[in-house]
Amino acid sequence: MELTQQKEGSTTIVSIKGRLDTTNYSDFDKELSALVSAGEKNILVDCVEMDYISSSGLRVFLVYLKKMKAEGGSLKLSGMQSMIKEVFTISGFTTLFSIYDTREEALAS
Amino acid sequence: MAIFKLEIVNELEELHRVNEALESLEEQWELPMPIVMNLNLCMEEALTNIIFYAHEEKGKHSIQITLEHNTGISVSVLLEDGGKAFNPLEETKEPDVEAAAADREIGGLGVFFIKQFMDEVEYQRVGNTNQLRMLKQL
């Protein structure tokens, strides 16, 4: 899995490339943890190149959704592949998260 | 009918070998990608539970994985381990998929996925072995 970051206005975009699973979810956790510690209030996770997710990865998303909400911030998602969206839907996560088709739509919201 | 066997030890890093095996079977058995993704997810969830919970004593323990392809009909997965009696299908609380974020508990999704994505799931304790069978129709 590769994680890259870029800043767009007040939003930090974290792009995930590859698999997010039990063997590497802690790297994703550390990346988000650093942003929260740095006081970032708006995070957008761009999932265009994320091609697999398991419950370990979903757990990180949920933990940080709760943290960001508690701090009055936001965690949005964009560009989800259909198989990944299916996993999110079955988990009930599509009702918890704001998920946009593109990062542009997410940034404009 | 085609059969593939793989033995791994109870360490998370072994999951990479499982992923590679599935990628190779996707090609060899000409399996649709969504099927392979469902199998990959359910195998990861089941194996993670076995690795975390099946052995109370430290040390390497083996897990036997058998995949069977009934051409055009189904793919089944059998996971066998010699750990303590552990039925992942009964001993986990199901997540409340309709709860709001603040109320949503962190956990319980792994077994939930197995039950959702697989068409048949069965656990048996045979002697000193846990056997978890999952089947996906093609």
XYZ file of C-alpha atoms in Angstrom:
247
model
C 0.000 0.000 0.000
C 1.204 3.498 -0.814
C -0.043 6.579 0.958
C 0.470 10.060 -0.434
C -0.670 13.402 0.890
C -1.426 16.783 -0.576
C -3.037 19.929 0.749
C -5.895 21.662 -1.066
C -6.970 24.757 0.789
C -8.004 23.663 4.257
C -8.296 20.010 3.292
C -5.582 17.390 3.444
C -6.061 14.712 0.820
C -4.683 11.286 1.673
C -4.549 8.966 -1.345
C -4.440 5.230 -0.825
C -2.970 3.028 -3.518
C -3.269 -0.772 -3.267
C -4.622 -2.980 -0.510
C -5.671 -1.928 2.985
C -5.749 -5.054 5.128
C -4.727 -6.680 8.410
C -1.034 -6.576 7.488
C -0.785 -2.822 6.916
C -3.776 -0.999 8.449
C -1.548 0.387 11.192
C 0.400 2.410 8.588
C -2.840 4.081 7.552
C -3.690 4.639 11.198
C -0.322 6.310 11.831
C -0.766 8.574 8.818
C -4.182 9.785 10.018
C -3.002 10.009 13.616
C -0.210 12.389 12.585
C -2.717 14.614 10.784
C -5.035 14.725 13.789
C -2.106 15.554 16.089
C -1.085 18.322 13.724
C -4.560 19.838 14.129
C -5.842 19.110 10.628
C -9.608 19.542 10.631
C -10.587 18.371 7.161
C -9.363 15.119 5.740
C -10.346 13.637 2.408
C -9.319 10.053 1.700
C -9.083 9.498 -2.042
C -9.846 5.811 -2.688
C -9.517 5.736 -6.480
C -6.532 3.417 -6.354
C -7.565 1.409 -3.304
C -8.386 -2.019 -4.671
C -9.048 -4.042 -1.524
C -10.250 -3.433 2.005
C -10.969 -5.742 4.934
C -12.443 -5.160 8.375
C -9.100 -3.964 9.781
C -9.054 -1.121 7.276
C -12.702 -0.289 7.884
C -11.982 -0.062 11.575
C -9.390 2.670 10.978
C -11.897 4.642 8.913
C -14.490 4.379 11.677
C -12.077 5.328 14.457
C -11.015 8.480 12.627
C -14.546 9.394 11.572
C -15.446 9.425 15.259
C -12.325 11.408 16.192
C -12.828 14.020 13.489
C -16.504 14.454 14.366
C -15.628 14.825 18.020
C -13.196 17.619 17.115
C -15.708 19.376 14.863
C -13.824 18.321 11.760
C -14.620 16.087 8.811
C -13.455 12.872 7.198
C -14.736 12.446 3.654
C -14.101 9.747 1.073
C -13.969 9.892 -2.705
C -13.477 7.774 -5.791
C -14.433 4.387 -4.393
C -14.201 1.371 -6.711
C -17.436 -0.621 -6.953
C -16.224 -3.714 -5.089
C -14.976 -1.514 -2.242
C -18.283 0.388 -2.197
C -20.046 -2.945 -1.848
C -18.013 -3.766 1.265
C -18.816 -0.332 2.698
C -22.514 -0.766 1.908
C -22.777 -4.197 3.487
C -21.046 -2.896 6.595
C -23.517 -0.043 6.854
C -20.653 2.398 6.372
C -22.216 4.186 3.410
C -24.723 5.749 5.783
C -21.970 6.875 8.170
C -19.581 8.478 5.686
C -19.876 11.199 3.054
C -18.660 9.407 -0.065
C -18.179 11.347 -3.288
C -17.549 10.115 -6.812
C -14.587 12.412 -7.367
C -12.188 14.372 -5.216
C -13.361 17.584 -6.924
C -16.933 16.977 -5.765
C -15.693 16.202 -2.268
C -13.616 19.372 -2.099
C -16.494 21.487 -3.395
C -18.945 20.162 -0.796
C -12.673 -30.626 -9.946
C -9.369 -28.935 -9.141
C -7.747 -28.793 -5.716
C -5.129 -26.434 -4.334
C -3.487 -26.850 -0.944
C -1.408 -24.406 1.040
C -0.022 -24.646 4.537
C 0.756 -21.478 6.442
C 1.806 -20.703 9.988
C -0.144 -18.570 12.415
C 1.480 -15.238 11.543
C -0.232 -12.308 9.824
C 2.572 -11.921 7.284
C 1.539 -15.299 5.882
C -1.575 -13.616 4.506
C 0.608 -12.303 1.657
C 1.128 -15.912 0.541
C -2.627 -16.467 0.593
C -3.189 -13.359 -1.551
C -0.579 -14.502 -4.064
C -2.082 -17.985 -4.192
C -5.513 -16.534 -4.926
C -4.119 -14.290 -7.658
C -2.577 -17.298 -9.290
C -5.773 -19.354 -8.969
C -7.793 -16.507 -10.440
C -5.821 -17.044 -13.620
C -5.517 -20.813 -13.543
C -9.150 -21.467 -12.720
C -10.416 -18.474 -14.747
C -12.390 -17.148 -11.799
C -14.299 -13.863 -12.042
C -12.567 -11.054 -10.168
C -15.503 -10.303 -7.817
C -15.510 -13.962 -6.708
C -11.792 -13.858 -5.987
C -12.185 -10.634 -4.030
C -14.955 -12.134 -1.898
C -12.865 -15.257 -1.265
C -9.822 -13.171 -0.446
C -11.781 -11.057 2.041
C -13.456 -14.014 3.773
C -10.235 -15.993 3.950
C -8.394 -13.030 5.419
C -11.086 -12.474 8.043
C -11.238 -16.156 9.005
C -7.458 -16.599 9.070
C -6.967 -13.419 11.090
C -9.367 -14.787 13.715
C -7.568 -18.131 13.766
C -4.178 -16.432 14.076
C -5.347 -14.184 16.909
C -7.592 -16.492 18.870
C -6.970 -20.162 18.185
C -3.790 -20.668 20.177
C -3.290 -19.610 23.739
C 0.301 -20.800 23.921
C 3.002 -19.024 21.907
C 4.862 -20.642 19.063
C 4.298 -21.509 15.459
C 1.247 -23.514 14.570
C 0.209 -24.544 11.119
C -3.039 -23.817 9.343
C -4.017 -26.000 6.387
C -5.843 -24.325 3.538
C -7.599 -26.348 0.843
C -9.364 -24.722 -2.091
C -11.589 -26.767 -4.376
C -12.884 -25.610 -7.723
C -15.990 -27.337 -9.002
C -15.765 -25.916 -12.511
C -18.573 -23.534 -13.307
C -20.340 -24.346 -10.050
C -18.487 -23.291 -6.950
C -15.254 -22.686 -5.106
C -14.916 -23.983 -1.567
C -12.340 -23.183 1.086
C -11.440 -25.429 4.008
C -9.359 -24.004 6.856
C -8.021 -26.472 9.407
C -6.078 -25.627 12.528
C -5.088 -27.541 15.627
C -5.892 -24.776 18.080
C -8.349 -24.729 20.960
C -12.002 -25.250 20.106
C -13.036 -21.974 18.525
C -16.107 -21.463 16.358
C -15.816 -17.987 14.862
C -19.376 -18.154 13.602
C -20.921 -18.395 17.053
C -18.593 -16.558 19.321
C -18.706 -13.087 17.815
C -21.335 -10.436 18.403
C -22.854 -9.209 15.126
C -22.282 -5.559 14.357
C -25.248 -3.198 14.254
C -24.928 -1.995 10.689
C -27.636 0.582 11.211
C -26.101 2.339 14.184
C -24.992 5.957 13.909
C -21.263 6.674 13.946
C -21.093 7.604 17.608
C -22.880 4.397 18.627
C -21.155 2.123 16.167
C -18.893 -0.357 17.868
C -15.521 -1.149 16.470
C -15.449 -4.854 15.755
C -17.523 -7.838 14.698
C -17.280 -7.206 10.989
C -15.011 -10.078 10.005
C -17.442 -12.905 10.687
C -20.292 -10.749 9.413
C -18.531 -10.509 6.026
C -18.029 -14.258 5.908
C -21.728 -14.832 6.466
C -22.710 -12.146 3.958
C -20.337 -12.946 1.115
C -20.169 -16.735 1.265
C -23.081 -18.908 0.182
C -22.382 -21.681 2.662
C -20.402 -21.558 5.880
C -19.889 -24.405 8.316
C -17.754 -25.011 11.365
C -16.903 -28.419 12.803
C -14.653 -29.598 15.576
C -13.112 -32.887 14.471
C -10.885 -34.436 17.120
C -8.362 -31.716 18.005
C -8.940 -29.778 14.807
C -11.098 -26.783 13.986
C -12.532 -27.008 10.485
C -14.102 -23.995 8.835
C -15.657 -24.585 5.416
C -16.826 -21.750 3.181
C -18.394 -22.080 -0.246
C -18.998 -19.500 -2.955
C -21.230 -20.321 -5.896
C -20.036 -19.206 -9.311
